[in-house]
Coordinates of C-alpha atoms in Angstrom, one line a residue:
X289 CA 0.0 0.0 0.0
X290 CA 2.9 2.4 0.8
X291 CA 4.2 2.1 -2.8
X292 CA 1.0 3.3 -4.4
X293 CA 0.7 6.1 -1.8
X294 CA 4.2 7.3 -2.7
X295 CA 3.3 7.3 -6.4
X296 CA 0.0 9.2 -5.8
X297 CA 1.8 11.8 -3.6
X298 CA 4.3 12.3 -6.4
X299 CA 1.6 13.8 -8.5
X300 CA 0.4 10.9 -10.5
X301 CA -3.3 10.7 -10.8
X302 CA -5.0 7.8 -9.0
X303 CA -6.1 6.3 -12.4
X304 CA -2.5 6.5 -13.6
X305 CA -1.3 4.6 -10.5
X306 CA -3.2 1.5 -11.5
X307 CA -1.0 -1.5 -11.9
X308 CA -0.6 -3.2 -15.2
X309 CA -2.9 -5.9 -13.8
X310 CA -5.7 -3.4 -13.1
X311 CA -7.3 -2.5 -16.4
X312 CA -10.5 -0.4 -16.4
X313 CA -12.6 -3.5 -16.6
X314 CA -11.1 -4.7 -13.3
X315 CA -12.1 -1.4 -11.7
X316 CA -15.6 -1.8 -13.2
X317 CA -15.9 -5.4 -11.8
X318 CA -14.8 -4.1 -8.4
X319 CA -17.3 -1.3 -8.5
X320 CA -20.0 -3.7 -9.4
X321 CA -19.1 -5.8 -6.3
X322 CA -18.7 -2.8 -3.9
X323 CA -21.8 -0.8 -4.9
X324 CA -24.2 -3.3 -3.4
X325 CA -22.1 -3.3 -0.2
X326 CA -22.4 0.5 0.0
X327 CA -26.1 0.1 -0.4
X328 CA -26.3 -2.5 2.4
X329 CA -24.1 -0.2 4.6
X330 CA -26.5 2.7 4.0
X331 CA -29.5 0.5 4.8
X332 CA -27.9 -0.6 8.1
X333 CA -27.1 3.1 8.8
X334 CA -30.7 4.1 8.3
X335 CA -32.0 1.5 10.8
X336 CA -29.1 2.4 13.1
X337 CA -27.7 -1.2 13.2
X338 CA -24.1 -0.7 14.2
X339 CA -23.1 -4.3 14.0
X340 CA -24.5 -4.7 10.5
X341 CA -23.0 -1.5 9.3
X342 CA -19.5 -2.1 10.7
X343 CA -19.5 -5.7 9.3
X344 CA -18.3 -4.2 6.1
X345 CA -15.1 -3.0 7.8
X346 CA -12.1 -5.3 8.1
X347 CA -12.3 -7.1 11.5
X348 CA -8.8 -6.1 12.2
X349 CA -7.0 -4.3 15.1
X350 CA -5.2 -2.2 12.4
X351 CA -8.4 -0.8 10.9
X352 CA -8.2 3.0 10.9
X353 CA -11.3 5.3 10.9
X354 CA -10.6 9.0 11.0
X355 CA -13.4 11.4 11.8
X356 CA -12.7 15.1 11.8
X357 CA -9.6 15.4 14.1
X358 CA -9.9 11.9 15.7
X359 CA -8.4 8.6 14.8
X360 CA -10.3 5.4 15.9
X361 CA -8.1 2.3 15.7
X362 CA -9.4 -1.2 15.5
X363 CA -12.7 -2.9 14.5
X364 CA -13.9 -3.2 18.1
X365 CA -13.3 0.5 18.7
X366 CA -15.1 1.5 15.5
X367 CA -18.1 -0.6 16.5
X368 CA -18.2 0.8 20.0
X369 CA -18.1 4.4 18.7
X370 CA -20.8 3.7 16.1
X371 CA -23.0 2.4 18.9
X372 CA -22.4 5.7 20.8
X373 CA -23.1 7.9 17.7
X374 CA -26.4 6.0 17.0
X375 CA -27.3 5.9 20.7
X376 CA -27.5 2.1 20.6
X377 CA -30.0 2.3 17.8
X378 CA -32.2 5.0 19.3
X379 CA -31.1 7.9 17.0
X380 CA -33.5 9.2 14.3
X381 CA -30.8 10.2 11.8
X382 CA -31.5 9.5 8.2
X383 CA -28.8 9.3 5.5
X384 CA -29.1 9.8 1.8
X385 CA -26.4 9.4 -0.8
X386 CA -25.7 12.7 -2.5
X387 CA -24.6 12.0 -6.0
X388 CA -22.6 9.0 -7.3
X389 CA -19.6 7.5 -5.5
X390 CA -16.2 8.0 -7.2
X391 CA -14.1 4.8 -7.5
X392 CA -10.3 4.6 -8.0
X393 CA -8.2 1.5 -8.2
X394 CA -4.5 2.3 -7.4
X395 CA -3.6 -1.4 -7.6
X396 CA -5.3 -4.7 -7.9
X397 CA -7.3 -5.6 -4.8
X398 CA -7.5 -2.0 -3.5
X399 CA -10.3 0.5 -4.3
X400 CA -10.7 4.0 -3.0
X401 CA -14.3 5.1 -2.8
X402 CA -15.3 8.7 -2.2
X403 CA -18.9 9.8 -1.7
X404 CA -21.1 12.3 0.1
X405 CA -24.0 11.6 2.4
X406 CA -26.7 14.1 3.5
X407 CA -28.0 13.5 7.0
X408 CA -31.0 14.8 8.9
X409 CA -31.6 14.3 12.6
X410 CA -33.9 15.6 15.2
X411 CA -32.5 17.7 18.0
X412 CA -33.7 17.8 21.6
X413 CA -35.4 21.2 21.1
X414 CA -37.6 20.0 18.3
X415 CA -35.6 21.4 15.5
X416 CA -33.7 19.3 12.9
X417 CA -30.1 19.4 11.9
X418 CA -28.9 18.8 8.4
X419 CA -25.3 18.0 7.5
X420 CA -23.4 16.8 4.5
X421 CA -20.6 14.3 5.2
X422 CA -17.7 13.6 2.9
X423 CA -16.4 10.0 3.2
X424 CA -13.4 8.3 1.6
X425 CA -12.8 4.6 2.2
X426 CA -10.1 2.2 1.1
X427 CA -11.6 -1.2 0.3
X428 CA -9.4 -4.2 0.2
X429 CA -10.3 -7.5 -1.5
X430 CA -9.9 -10.2 1.2
X431 CA -10.7 -13.9 1.5
X432 CA -14.1 -12.9 3.1
X433 CA -14.8 -10.3 0.3
X434 CA -14.3 -6.6 0.0
X435 CA -13.7 -4.8 3.3
X436 CA -12.9 -1.3 4.4
X437 CA -9.4 -1.1 5.9
X438 CA -9.2 2.7 6.1
X439 CA -11.9 5.4 6.2
X440 CA -12.1 9.2 6.7
X441 CA -15.3 11.1 7.4
X442 CA -15.7 14.8 7.8
X443 CA -18.4 17.4 7.6
X444 CA -18.5 18.8 4.1
X445 CA -21.1 21.5 4.7
X446 CA -24.5 22.2 6.1

């Protein structure tokens, strides 16, 4: 993974960093496999099922989830934090995909997906809060299927 990051930082575009074994059809095949997973993740998010949502992340102590200025390390920690954010399933937040996700394949078996979510939630004072979230995730093909090994989420606007 470090090798493609170095090439990407050097100014090469993500598409240009695809290995010789990662032609456009390989990216399209990966996209066709990952899109339904994103849809399932969104369904789990909208019923506030933390376990089902986090099942798409690598069950790995090295999993890294960055949100704003905080790094959450490890699958167990990500699951616990998701439970807190969704108040053990009692939140009313609703997520909607804003636009189409962007897919890049820097090398075979690794796909970077960037997308935006709009969220609406009720506040304690009876008002609602709307936010747009920007999310980038690195998906890795593993024996159990595609899993997120790194994700970054931040507020993109209101």
